[in-house]
PDB file of C-alpha atoms in Angstrom:
ATOM      1  CA  UNK A 216     -15.828   1.932 -10.244  1.00  0.00           C
ATOM      2  CA  UNK A 217     -14.742   1.310 -13.869  1.00  0.00           C
ATOM      3  CA  UNK A 218     -10.738   1.709 -14.362  1.00  0.00           C
ATOM      4  CA  UNK A 219      -9.943   3.841 -17.166  1.00  0.00           C
ATOM      5  CA  UNK A 220      -7.554   3.488 -19.735  1.00  0.00           C
ATOM      6  CA  UNK A 221      -4.334   2.938 -19.298  1.00  0.00           C
ATOM      7  CA  UNK A 222      -3.362   6.040 -21.228  1.00  0.00           C
ATOM      8  CA  UNK A 223      -5.445   7.979 -18.758  1.00  0.00           C
ATOM      9  CA  UNK A 224      -4.118   6.496 -15.723  1.00  0.00           C
ATOM     10  CA  UNK A 225      -0.748   6.314 -16.320  1.00  0.00           C
ATOM     11  CA  UNK A 226       0.258   9.261 -18.891  1.00  0.00           C
ATOM     12  CA  UNK A 227       2.248  11.467 -16.790  1.00  0.00           C
ATOM     13  CA  UNK A 228       3.978   8.320 -14.864  1.00  0.00           C
ATOM     14  CA  UNK A 229       7.320   7.116 -14.739  1.00  0.00           C
ATOM     15  CA  UNK A 230       6.463   3.244 -15.957  1.00  0.00           C
ATOM     16  CA  UNK A 231       8.720   0.371 -14.270  1.00  0.00           C
ATOM     17  CA  UNK A 232       8.837  -3.032 -14.197  1.00  0.00           C
ATOM     18  CA  UNK A 233       9.526  -4.585 -10.720  1.00  0.00           C
ATOM     19  CA  UNK A 234      11.510  -7.761 -11.707  1.00  0.00           C
ATOM     20  CA  UNK A 235      11.131 -10.660  -8.863  1.00  0.00           C
ATOM     21  CA  UNK A 236      14.528 -12.093 -10.281  1.00  0.00           C
ATOM     22  CA  UNK A 237      16.518  -8.626 -10.100  1.00  0.00           C
ATOM     23  CA  UNK A 238      14.972  -7.726  -6.425  1.00  0.00           C
ATOM     24  CA  UNK A 239      18.223  -5.452  -5.609  1.00  0.00           C
ATOM     25  CA  UNK A 240      18.344  -3.430  -9.041  1.00  0.00           C
ATOM     26  CA  UNK A 241      15.089  -3.171  -8.576  1.00  0.00           C
ATOM     27  CA  UNK A 242      14.672  -1.648  -5.465  1.00  0.00           C
ATOM     28  CA  UNK A 243      16.934   0.681  -6.683  1.00  0.00           C
ATOM     29  CA  UNK A 244      15.593   2.039 -10.032  1.00  0.00           C
ATOM     30  CA  UNK A 245      12.756   2.551  -7.759  1.00  0.00           C
ATOM     31  CA  UNK A 246      14.103   4.213  -5.117  1.00  0.00           C
ATOM     32  CA  UNK A 247      15.888   6.498  -7.372  1.00  0.00           C
ATOM     33  CA  UNK A 248      12.965   7.640  -9.186  1.00  0.00           C
ATOM     34  CA  UNK A 249      11.094   8.130  -6.263  1.00  0.00           C
ATOM     35  CA  UNK A 250      13.662  10.621  -5.137  1.00  0.00           C
ATOM     36  CA  UNK A 251      13.773  12.129  -8.098  1.00  0.00           C
ATOM     37  CA  UNK A 252       9.920  13.760  -7.742  1.00  0.00           C
ATOM     38  CA  UNK A 253       8.695  10.960 -10.324  1.00  0.00           C
ATOM     39  CA  UNK A 254       5.363   9.293 -10.091  1.00  0.00           C
ATOM     40  CA  UNK A 255       4.919   5.688 -10.615  1.00  0.00           C
ATOM     41  CA  UNK A 256       2.863   2.805 -11.941  1.00  0.00           C
ATOM     42  CA  UNK A 257       4.829  -0.029 -11.448  1.00  0.00           C
ATOM     43  CA  UNK A 258       3.763  -3.252 -12.794  1.00  0.00           C
ATOM     44  CA  UNK A 259       5.508  -6.836 -12.039  1.00  0.00           C
ATOM     45  CA  UNK A 260       7.184  -9.332 -14.128  1.00  0.00           C
ATOM     46  CA  UNK A 261       5.373 -12.064 -12.340  1.00  0.00           C
ATOM     47  CA  UNK A 262       1.728 -10.120 -11.817  1.00  0.00           C
ATOM     48  CA  UNK A 263       2.283  -9.629  -8.304  1.00  0.00           C
ATOM     49  CA  UNK A 264       1.527 -13.245  -7.796  1.00  0.00           C
ATOM     50  CA  UNK A 265       2.198 -12.424  -4.065  1.00  0.00           C
ATOM     51  CA  UNK A 266       1.279 -10.365  -1.685  1.00  0.00           C
ATOM     52  CA  UNK A 267       5.110 -10.540  -0.231  1.00  0.00           C
ATOM     53  CA  UNK A 268       5.622  -8.029  -3.808  1.00  0.00           C
ATOM     54  CA  UNK A 269       3.384  -5.453  -2.824  1.00  0.00           C
ATOM     55  CA  UNK A 270       4.588  -5.066   0.400  1.00  0.00           C
ATOM     56  CA  UNK A 271       8.436  -5.078  -0.498  1.00  0.00           C
ATOM     57  CA  UNK A 272       7.560  -2.453  -3.186  1.00  0.00           C
ATOM     58  CA  UNK A 273       6.400   0.221  -0.163  1.00  0.00           C
ATOM     59  CA  UNK A 274       9.079  -1.562   1.739  1.00  0.00           C
ATOM     60  CA  UNK A 275      11.130   0.975  -0.688  1.00  0.00           C
ATOM     61  CA  UNK A 276       8.353   3.569  -0.908  1.00  0.00           C
ATOM     62  CA  UNK A 277       8.485   4.149   2.924  1.00  0.00           C
ATOM     63  CA  UNK A 278      12.610   4.453   3.220  1.00  0.00           C
ATOM     64  CA  UNK A 279      12.029   7.430   1.075  1.00  0.00           C
ATOM     65  CA  UNK A 280      11.629  11.269   2.586  1.00  0.00           C
ATOM     66  CA  UNK A 281       8.409  11.465   3.856  1.00  0.00           C
ATOM     67  CA  UNK A 282       7.321   7.760   2.570  1.00  0.00           C
ATOM     68  CA  UNK A 283       4.725   9.782   1.049  1.00  0.00           C
ATOM     69  CA  UNK A 284       6.027   9.137  -2.661  1.00  0.00           C
ATOM     70  CA  UNK A 285       3.254   8.550  -5.565  1.00  0.00           C
ATOM     71  CA  UNK A 286       3.601   4.813  -6.909  1.00  0.00           C
ATOM     72  CA  UNK A 287       0.457   2.648  -7.627  1.00  0.00           C
ATOM     73  CA  UNK A 288       0.089  -0.859  -9.517  1.00  0.00           C
ATOM     74  CA  UNK A 289      -0.626  -1.693 -12.675  1.00  0.00           C
ATOM     75  CA  UNK A 290      -0.854  -5.736 -13.834  1.00  0.00           C
ATOM     76  CA  UNK A 291      -0.338  -5.207 -17.315  1.00  0.00           C
ATOM     77  CA  UNK A 292       3.156  -5.919 -18.266  1.00  0.00           C
ATOM     78  CA  UNK A 293       3.867  -1.808 -19.269  1.00  0.00           C
ATOM     79  CA  UNK A 294       6.616  -0.933 -16.850  1.00  0.00           C
ATOM     80  CA  UNK A 295      10.484   0.207 -18.658  1.00  0.00           C
ATOM     81  CA  UNK A 296      12.515  -3.039 -19.283  1.00  0.00           C
ATOM     82  CA  UNK A 297      13.590  -4.170 -16.044  1.00  0.00           C
ATOM     83  CA  UNK A 298      15.785  -2.991 -13.555  1.00  0.00           C
ATOM     84  CA  UNK A 299      16.826  -0.427 -16.348  1.00  0.00           C
ATOM     85  CA  UNK A 300      18.290   2.791 -14.625  1.00  0.00           C
ATOM     86  CA  UNK A 301      19.317   4.540 -17.501  1.00  0.00           C
ATOM     87  CA  UNK A 302      15.714   4.174 -19.439  1.00  0.00           C
ATOM     88  CA  UNK A 303      13.724   5.343 -16.559  1.00  0.00           C
ATOM     89  CA  UNK A 304      15.921   8.034 -15.882  1.00  0.00           C
ATOM     90  CA  UNK A 305      16.079   8.913 -19.619  1.00  0.00           C
ATOM     91  CA  UNK A 306      11.537   8.912 -19.520  1.00  0.00           C
ATOM     92  CA  UNK A 307      11.746  11.143 -16.222  1.00  0.00           C
ATOM     93  CA  UNK A 308      13.810  14.172 -18.371  1.00  0.00           C
ATOM     94  CA  UNK A 309      16.602  13.797 -16.338  1.00  0.00           C
ATOM     95  CA  UNK A 310      20.477  11.893 -16.741  1.00  0.00           C
ATOM     96  CA  UNK A 311      22.961  11.558 -14.182  1.00  0.00           C
ATOM     97  CA  UNK A 312      22.416  11.681 -10.658  1.00  0.00           C
ATOM     98  CA  UNK A 313      23.178  13.829  -7.702  1.00  0.00           C
ATOM     99  CA  UNK A 314      24.528  12.238  -4.339  1.00  0.00           C
ATOM    100  CA  UNK A 315      20.819  12.648  -2.905  1.00  0.00           C
ATOM    101  CA  UNK A 316      19.797   9.533  -5.788  1.00  0.00           C
ATOM    102  CA  UNK A 317      22.883   7.728  -5.492  1.00  0.00           C
ATOM    103  CA  UNK A 318      22.529   7.489  -1.757  1.00  0.00           C
ATOM    104  CA  UNK A 319      18.270   6.302  -1.801  1.00  0.00           C
ATOM    105  CA  UNK A 320      19.067   3.623  -4.702  1.00  0.00           C
ATOM    106  CA  UNK A 321      22.113   2.317  -1.857  1.00  0.00           C
ATOM    107  CA  UNK A 322      18.872   2.839   0.686  1.00  0.00           C
ATOM    108  CA  UNK A 323      17.213   0.336  -1.563  1.00  0.00           C
ATOM    109  CA  UNK A 324      19.910  -2.311  -1.903  1.00  0.00           C
ATOM    110  CA  UNK A 325      20.256  -2.539   1.663  1.00  0.00           C
ATOM    111  CA  UNK A 326      16.836  -3.261   2.307  1.00  0.00           C
ATOM    112  CA  UNK A 327      16.305  -5.507  -0.268  1.00  0.00           C
ATOM    113  CA  UNK A 328      19.172  -8.015   1.424  1.00  0.00           C
ATOM    114  CA  UNK A 329      17.665  -7.230   4.885  1.00  0.00           C
ATOM    115  CA  UNK A 330      15.078  -9.170   2.916  1.00  0.00           C
ATOM    116  CA  UNK A 331      16.307 -11.743   2.351  1.00  0.00           C
ATOM    117  CA  UNK A 332      17.730 -12.702   6.155  1.00  0.00           C
ATOM    118  CA  UNK A 333      13.336 -12.058   7.315  1.00  0.00           C
ATOM    119  CA  UNK A 334      12.410 -15.423   7.581  1.00  0.00           C
ATOM    120  CA  UNK A 335       9.747 -15.368   9.973  1.00  0.00           C
ATOM    121  CA  UNK A 336       5.644 -15.075   9.619  1.00  0.00           C
ATOM    122  CA  UNK A 337       5.906 -12.350  12.512  1.00  0.00           C
ATOM    123  CA  UNK A 338       8.704 -10.723  10.588  1.00  0.00           C
ATOM    124  CA  UNK A 339       7.310 -10.644   6.950  1.00  0.00           C
ATOM    125  CA  UNK A 340       3.212 -11.706   7.315  1.00  0.00           C
ATOM    126  CA  UNK A 341       2.274 -11.017   4.118  1.00  0.00           C
ATOM    127  CA  UNK A 342       5.400 -14.165   2.557  1.00  0.00           C
ATOM    128  CA  UNK A 343       2.678 -17.111   3.052  1.00  0.00           C
ATOM    129  CA  UNK A 344      -0.433 -15.476   0.944  1.00  0.00           C
ATOM    130  CA  UNK A 345       0.071 -15.953  -3.003  1.00  0.00           C
ATOM    131  CA  UNK A 346      -3.104 -14.338  -5.103  1.00  0.00           C
ATOM    132  CA  UNK A 347      -3.094 -18.102  -7.860  1.00  0.00           C
ATOM    133  CA  UNK A 348      -2.245 -20.290  -6.175  1.00  0.00           C
ATOM    134  CA  UNK A 349      -4.622 -19.185  -2.503  1.00  0.00           C
ATOM    135  CA  UNK A 350      -6.787 -17.243  -5.024  1.00  0.00           C
ATOM    136  CA  UNK A 351      -8.915 -14.115  -5.204  1.00  0.00           C
ATOM    137  CA  UNK A 352     -12.452 -13.156  -3.340  1.00  0.00           C
ATOM    138  CA  UNK A 353     -15.395 -11.825  -4.293  1.00  0.00           C
ATOM    139  CA  UNK A 354     -15.740  -9.722  -1.030  1.00  0.00           C
ATOM    140  CA  UNK A 355     -12.736  -8.095   0.628  1.00  0.00           C
ATOM    141  CA  UNK A 356     -12.633  -5.505   3.010  1.00  0.00           C
ATOM    142  CA  UNK A 357      -9.932  -2.627   4.514  1.00  0.00           C
ATOM    143  CA  UNK A 358     -10.285   0.185   6.741  1.00  0.00           C
ATOM    144  CA  UNK A 359      -7.855   2.175   8.322  1.00  0.00           C
ATOM    145  CA  UNK A 360      -7.550   6.160   9.164  1.00  0.00           C
ATOM    146  CA  UNK A 361      -6.144   7.011   5.957  1.00  0.00           C
ATOM    147  CA  UNK A 362      -4.273  10.080   7.200  1.00  0.00           C
ATOM    148  CA  UNK A 363      -1.847  11.666   4.427  1.00  0.00           C
ATOM    149  CA  UNK A 364      -2.003   8.724   2.862  1.00  0.00           C
ATOM    150  CA  UNK A 365       1.758   7.078   3.046  1.00  0.00           C
ATOM    151  CA  UNK A 366       3.781   3.651   1.833  1.00  0.00           C
ATOM    152  CA  UNK A 367       2.069   2.252   4.671  1.00  0.00           C
ATOM    153  CA  UNK A 368      -1.623   3.430   3.381  1.00  0.00           C
ATOM    154  CA  UNK A 369      -0.362   2.255  -0.228  1.00  0.00           C
ATOM    155  CA  UNK A 370       0.875  -1.103   0.629  1.00  0.00           C
ATOM    156  CA  UNK A 371      -2.429  -2.032   3.056  1.00  0.00           C
ATOM    157  CA  UNK A 372      -5.008  -0.673  -0.110  1.00  0.00           C
ATOM    158  CA  UNK A 373      -3.083  -2.574  -2.807  1.00  0.00           C
ATOM    159  CA  UNK A 374      -3.057  -5.768  -1.263  1.00  0.00           C
ATOM    160  CA  UNK A 375      -6.636  -5.802  -0.565  1.00  0.00           C
ATOM    161  CA  UNK A 376      -7.194  -4.420  -4.062  1.00  0.00           C
ATOM    162  CA  UNK A 377      -5.093  -7.073  -5.736  1.00  0.00           C
ATOM    163  CA  UNK A 378      -6.938  -9.784  -3.640  1.00  0.00           C
ATOM    164  CA  UNK A 379     -10.429  -8.818  -5.079  1.00  0.00           C
ATOM    165  CA  UNK A 380     -11.784 -10.968  -8.272  1.00  0.00           C
ATOM    166  CA  UNK A 381     -12.570  -9.084 -11.283  1.00  0.00           C
ATOM    167  CA  UNK A 382     -16.066  -7.666 -11.157  1.00  0.00           C
ATOM    168  CA  UNK A 383     -16.287  -8.212  -7.387  1.00  0.00           C
ATOM    169  CA  UNK A 384     -16.278  -6.031  -4.445  1.00  0.00           C
ATOM    170  CA  UNK A 385     -13.757  -3.947  -1.972  1.00  0.00           C
ATOM    171  CA  UNK A 386     -15.204  -2.498   1.202  1.00  0.00           C
ATOM    172  CA  UNK A 387     -12.856   0.274   2.209  1.00  0.00           C
ATOM    173  CA  UNK A 388     -14.012   2.058   5.183  1.00  0.00           C
ATOM    174  CA  UNK A 389     -12.249   5.395   7.032  1.00  0.00           C
ATOM    175  CA  UNK A 390     -12.017   6.338   9.602  1.00  0.00           C
ATOM    176  CA  UNK A 391     -14.499   8.615  10.834  1.00  0.00           C
ATOM    177  CA  UNK A 392     -13.543  12.597  12.474  1.00  0.00           C
ATOM    178  CA  UNK A 393     -15.994  11.539  15.196  1.00  0.00           C
ATOM    179  CA  UNK A 394     -13.253   8.555  16.565  1.00  0.00           C
ATOM    180  CA  UNK A 395     -10.106  10.089  16.356  1.00  0.00           C
ATOM    181  CA  UNK A 396     -10.776  12.756  18.270  1.00  0.00           C
ATOM    182  CA  UNK A 397      -8.305  11.233  20.979  1.00  0.00           C
ATOM    183  CA  UNK A 398      -5.948  11.638  18.243  1.00  0.00           C
ATOM    184  CA  UNK A 399      -2.450  13.236  18.961  1.00  0.00           C
ATOM    185  CA  UNK A 400      -1.882  16.543  17.348  1.00  0.00           C
ATOM    186  CA  UNK A 401      -5.592  14.994  16.208  1.00  0.00           C
ATOM    187  CA  UNK A 402      -6.036  18.954  15.192  1.00  0.00           C
ATOM    188  CA  UNK A 403      -3.657  18.383  12.039  1.00  0.00           C
ATOM    189  CA  UNK A 404      -5.826  15.330  11.353  1.00  0.00           C
ATOM    190  CA  UNK A 405      -6.589  15.696   7.052  1.00  0.00           C
ATOM    191  CA  UNK A 406     -10.960  16.120   7.243  1.00  0.00           C
ATOM    192  CA  UNK A 407     -13.242  12.759   6.275  1.00  0.00           C
ATOM    193  CA  UNK A 408     -13.833  13.875   2.702  1.00  0.00           C
ATOM    194  CA  UNK A 409      -9.952  14.324   2.241  1.00  0.00           C
ATOM    195  CA  UNK A 410      -8.601  11.046   3.335  1.00  0.00           C
ATOM    196  CA  UNK A 411     -11.338   9.352   1.463  1.00  0.00           C
ATOM    197  CA  UNK A 412     -10.952  11.412  -1.638  1.00  0.00           C
ATOM    198  CA  UNK A 413      -7.571  10.643  -1.273  1.00  0.00           C
ATOM    199  CA  UNK A 414      -8.368   6.773  -0.166  1.00  0.00           C
ATOM    200  CA  UNK A 415     -10.445   6.831  -4.050  1.00  0.00           C
ATOM    201  CA  UNK A 416      -7.813   7.921  -6.455  1.00  0.00           C
ATOM    202  CA  UNK A 417      -5.820   6.063  -5.572  1.00  0.00           C
ATOM    203  CA  UNK A 418      -7.827   2.643  -5.994  1.00  0.00           C
ATOM    204  CA  UNK A 419      -8.897   4.000  -9.178  1.00  0.00           C
ATOM    205  CA  UNK A 420      -5.233   3.856 -11.050  1.00  0.00           C
ATOM    206  CA  UNK A 421      -4.541   0.595  -8.946  1.00  0.00           C
ATOM    207  CA  UNK A 422      -6.181  -1.840 -10.627  1.00  0.00           C
ATOM    208  CA  UNK A 423      -6.197  -4.433 -13.495  1.00  0.00           C
ATOM    209  CA  UNK A 424      -6.694  -2.278 -15.664  1.00  0.00           C
ATOM    210  CA  UNK A 425      -8.888  -5.083 -17.228  1.00  0.00           C
ATOM    211  CA  UNK A 426     -11.721  -5.621 -15.008  1.00  0.00           C
ATOM    212  CA  UNK A 427     -13.690  -3.273 -13.214  1.00  0.00           C
ATOM    213  CA  UNK A 428     -14.036  -3.893  -9.148  1.00  0.00           C
ATOM    214  CA  UNK A 429     -16.660  -1.803  -7.521  1.00  0.00           C
ATOM    215  CA  UNK A 430     -15.022   0.486  -4.656  1.00  0.00           C
ATOM    216  CA  UNK A 431     -17.614   0.910  -1.947  1.00  0.00           C
ATOM    217  CA  UNK A 432     -16.262   3.777   0.647  1.00  0.00           C
ATOM    218  CA  UNK A 433     -17.692   5.038   3.736  1.00  0.00           C
ATOM    219  CA  UNK A 434     -17.138   6.006   7.329  1.00  0.00           C
ATOM    220  CA  UNK A 435     -15.994   3.730  10.152  1.00  0.00           C
ATOM    221  CA  UNK A 436     -17.623   5.128  13.317  1.00  0.00           C
ATOM    222  CA  UNK A 437     -19.399   3.386  16.102  1.00  0.00           C
ATOM    223  CA  UNK A 438     -21.112   0.929  15.028  1.00  0.00           C
ATOM    224  CA  UNK A 439     -19.968  -2.540  14.575  1.00  0.00           C
ATOM    225  CA  UNK A 440     -18.060  -2.470  10.342  1.00  0.00           C
ATOM    226  CA  UNK A 441     -19.502  -3.946   7.870  1.00  0.00           C
ATOM    227  CA  UNK A 442     -17.035  -6.731   7.648  1.00  0.00           C
ATOM    228  CA  UNK A 443     -18.853  -7.532  11.197  1.00  0.00           C
ATOM    229  CA  UNK A 444     -21.818  -7.538   9.545  1.00  0.00           C
ATOM    230  CA  UNK A 445     -22.645  -8.550   5.952  1.00  0.00           C
ATOM    231  CA  UNK A 446     -22.699 -12.062   5.413  1.00  0.00           C
ATOM    232  CA  UNK A 447     -21.172 -12.604   1.672  1.00  0.00           C
ATOM    233  CA  UNK A 448     -17.991 -10.725   3.436  1.00  0.00           C
ATOM    234  CA  UNK A 449     -15.343 -12.978   2.511  1.00  0.00           C
ATOM    235  CA  UNK A 450     -11.937 -11.795   3.761  1.00  0.00           C
ATOM    236  CA  UNK A 451     -10.289  -8.752   5.438  1.00  0.00           C
ATOM    237  CA  UNK A 452      -6.581  -7.299   5.142  1.00  0.00           C
ATOM    238  CA  UNK A 453      -4.709  -6.025   8.273  1.00  0.00           C
ATOM    239  CA  UNK A 454      -2.267  -4.966   9.438  1.00  0.00           C
ATOM    240  CA  UNK A 455       0.618  -6.439  11.666  1.00  0.00           C
ATOM    241  CA  UNK A 456      -0.366  -4.222  14.574  1.00  0.00           C
ATOM    242  CA  UNK A 457      -4.391  -5.183  14.440  1.00  0.00           C
ATOM    243  CA  UNK A 458      -4.600  -8.589  14.348  1.00  0.00           C
ATOM    244  CA  UNK A 459      -6.068  -9.143  17.137  1.00  0.00           C
ATOM    245  CA  UNK A 460      -8.811  -6.497  16.150  1.00  0.00           C
ATOM    246  CA  UNK A 461      -9.646  -8.641  13.172  1.00  0.00           C
ATOM    247  CA  UNK A 462      -9.776 -11.953  15.042  1.00  0.00           C
ATOM    248  CA  UNK A 463     -12.420  -9.466  17.566  1.00  0.00           C
ATOM    249  CA  UNK A 464     -14.254  -9.184  14.607  1.00  0.00           C
ATOM    250  CA  UNK A 465     -14.313 -12.620  13.609  1.00  0.00           C
ATOM    251  CA  UNK A 466     -15.740 -13.781  16.850  1.00  0.00           C
ATOM    252  CA  UNK A 467     -18.561 -11.550  16.569  1.00  0.00           C
ATOM    253  CA  UNK A 468     -19.380 -13.185  12.457  1.00  0.00           C
ATOM    254  CA  UNK A 469     -19.494 -16.568  14.562  1.00  0.00           C
ATOM    255  CA  UNK A 470     -21.808 -15.783  17.035  1.00  0.00           C
ATOM    256  CA  UNK A 471     -24.629 -14.090  14.085  1.00  0.00           C
ATOM    257  CA  UNK A 472     -23.942 -17.499  12.500  1.00  0.00           C
ATOM    258  CA  UNK A 473     -21.803 -16.592   9.741  1.00  0.00           C
ATOM    259  CA  UNK A 474     -18.656 -17.971   8.077  1.00  0.00           C
ATOM    260  CA  UNK A 475     -15.668 -16.311   9.858  1.00  0.00           C
ATOM    261  CA  UNK A 476     -12.945 -13.965   7.371  1.00  0.00           C
ATOM    262  CA  UNK A 477     -10.171 -14.442   5.584  1.00  0.00           C
ATOM    263  CA  UNK A 478      -7.753 -12.397   7.721  1.00  0.00           C
ATOM    264  CA  UNK A 479      -4.938 -11.521   5.346  1.00  0.00           C
ATOM    265  CA  UNK A 480      -1.911  -9.696   6.783  1.00  0.00           C
ATOM    266  CA  UNK A 481      -0.199  -6.976   5.722  1.00  0.00           C
ATOM    267  CA  UNK A 482       3.322  -6.236   7.349  1.00  0.00           C
ATOM    268  CA  UNK A 483       3.801  -2.574   9.059  1.00  0.00           C
ATOM    269  CA  UNK A 484       6.563  -0.802   6.341  1.00  0.00           C
ATOM    270  CA  UNK A 485       9.543   0.690   7.898  1.00  0.00           C
ATOM    271  CA  UNK A 486       9.982  -1.968  11.185  1.00  0.00           C
ATOM    272  CA  UNK A 487      11.338  -4.725   9.849  1.00  0.00           C
ATOM    273  CA  UNK A 488      13.707  -2.899   7.586  1.00  0.00           C
ATOM    274  CA  UNK A 489      14.993  -0.717   9.677  1.00  0.00           C
ATOM    275  CA  UNK A 490      15.906  -3.006  12.760  1.00  0.00           C
ATOM    276  CA  UNK A 491      14.210  -0.454  15.571  1.00  0.00           C
ATOM    277  CA  UNK A 492      10.746  -1.309  16.140  1.00  0.00           C
ATOM    278  CA  UNK A 493      10.075   2.362  13.791  1.00  0.00           C
ATOM    279  CA  UNK A 494       7.329   2.334  11.695  1.00  0.00           C
ATOM    280  CA  UNK A 495       6.265   4.691   9.221  1.00  0.00           C
ATOM    281  CA  UNK A 496       2.581   6.690  10.685  1.00  0.00           C
ATOM    282  CA  UNK A 497       0.431   9.238  10.029  1.00  0.00           C
ATOM    283  CA  UNK A 498       1.201  10.181  13.903  1.00  0.00           C
ATOM    284  CA  UNK A 499       5.119  10.782  13.071  1.00  0.00           C
ATOM    285  CA  UNK A 500       3.882  12.829   9.534  1.00  0.00           C
ATOM    286  CA  UNK A 501       1.465  15.199  12.178  1.00  0.00           C
ATOM    287  CA  UNK A 502       3.987  15.359  14.297  1.00  0.00           C
ATOM    288  CA  UNK A 503       6.353  16.339  11.383  1.00  0.00           C
ATOM    289  CA  UNK A 504       4.086  19.669  10.734  1.00  0.00           C
ATOM    290  CA  UNK A 505       3.737  20.351  13.897  1.00  0.00           C
ATOM    291  CA  UNK A 506       7.257  20.799  14.147  1.00  0.00           C
ATOM    292  CA  UNK A 507       7.277  22.921  10.949  1.00  0.00           C
ATOM    293  CA  UNK A 508       4.676  24.920  12.005  1.00  0.00           C
ATOM    294  CA  UNK A 509       5.680  25.513  15.541  1.00  0.00           C
ATOM    295  CA  UNK A 510       7.192  29.095  16.477  1.00  0.00           C
ATOM    296  CA  UNK A 511      10.911  29.715  16.621  1.00  0.00           C
TER     297      UNK A 511
END
């Protein structure tokens, strides 16, 4: 898959730059843009050097509405002035702020303040990974159901894409319908093709515009995943709740005589910031859709 030009990829998006030195202001700017319904192309003042920054961005996205705000990352500095709320609101064709927009910005600032108090690896599992000092990888794998693509999925996919070196390969496994028969509200699950297409569209935009990456998307079925069977695979990106499964894959690789994978863990969206253990999930989104469709 080849990245499109900057004009093609981001023509209809509001451009914002996340300033890692002014995260609370950046969080507010992003939240207000999402609350207004803007589609956002986000760059970072450090080029998303740390995985934690990606998590923070999508933690903000996850706190707005249903957590499905359309925010992609770009590694080319094309953003509006850092944290410049007035510039962003002008570019999205709006001025002033209604109560909902102001409240979204306030909540995002509160989330940013909460990040500073999270110190343990269990709370922010992505803290330690630095793409500059820890490096990128040639062959990276990531997988999931990706139903109703939301901020948690985007954080996982964006981290995986950032981990791939130029001209490398990203393998994305999308859970097949055969494995989802017992999912809660399974009748409302999006079709495999729709979920795979949503992943592909997101990754097509969310990439360094100067670096081609081969993205291979296929079904996760009852057979062993590629992460366990492809010798040259070097890294696996997982959410905090699937670490045990990742360790099991490494056991399979060792038994097959392969090197174990580097496991990059992305924390859950929503659970840490809210303090109530409630994470953003596709199941909750399906439940909300079921409630809307329920006869009154």
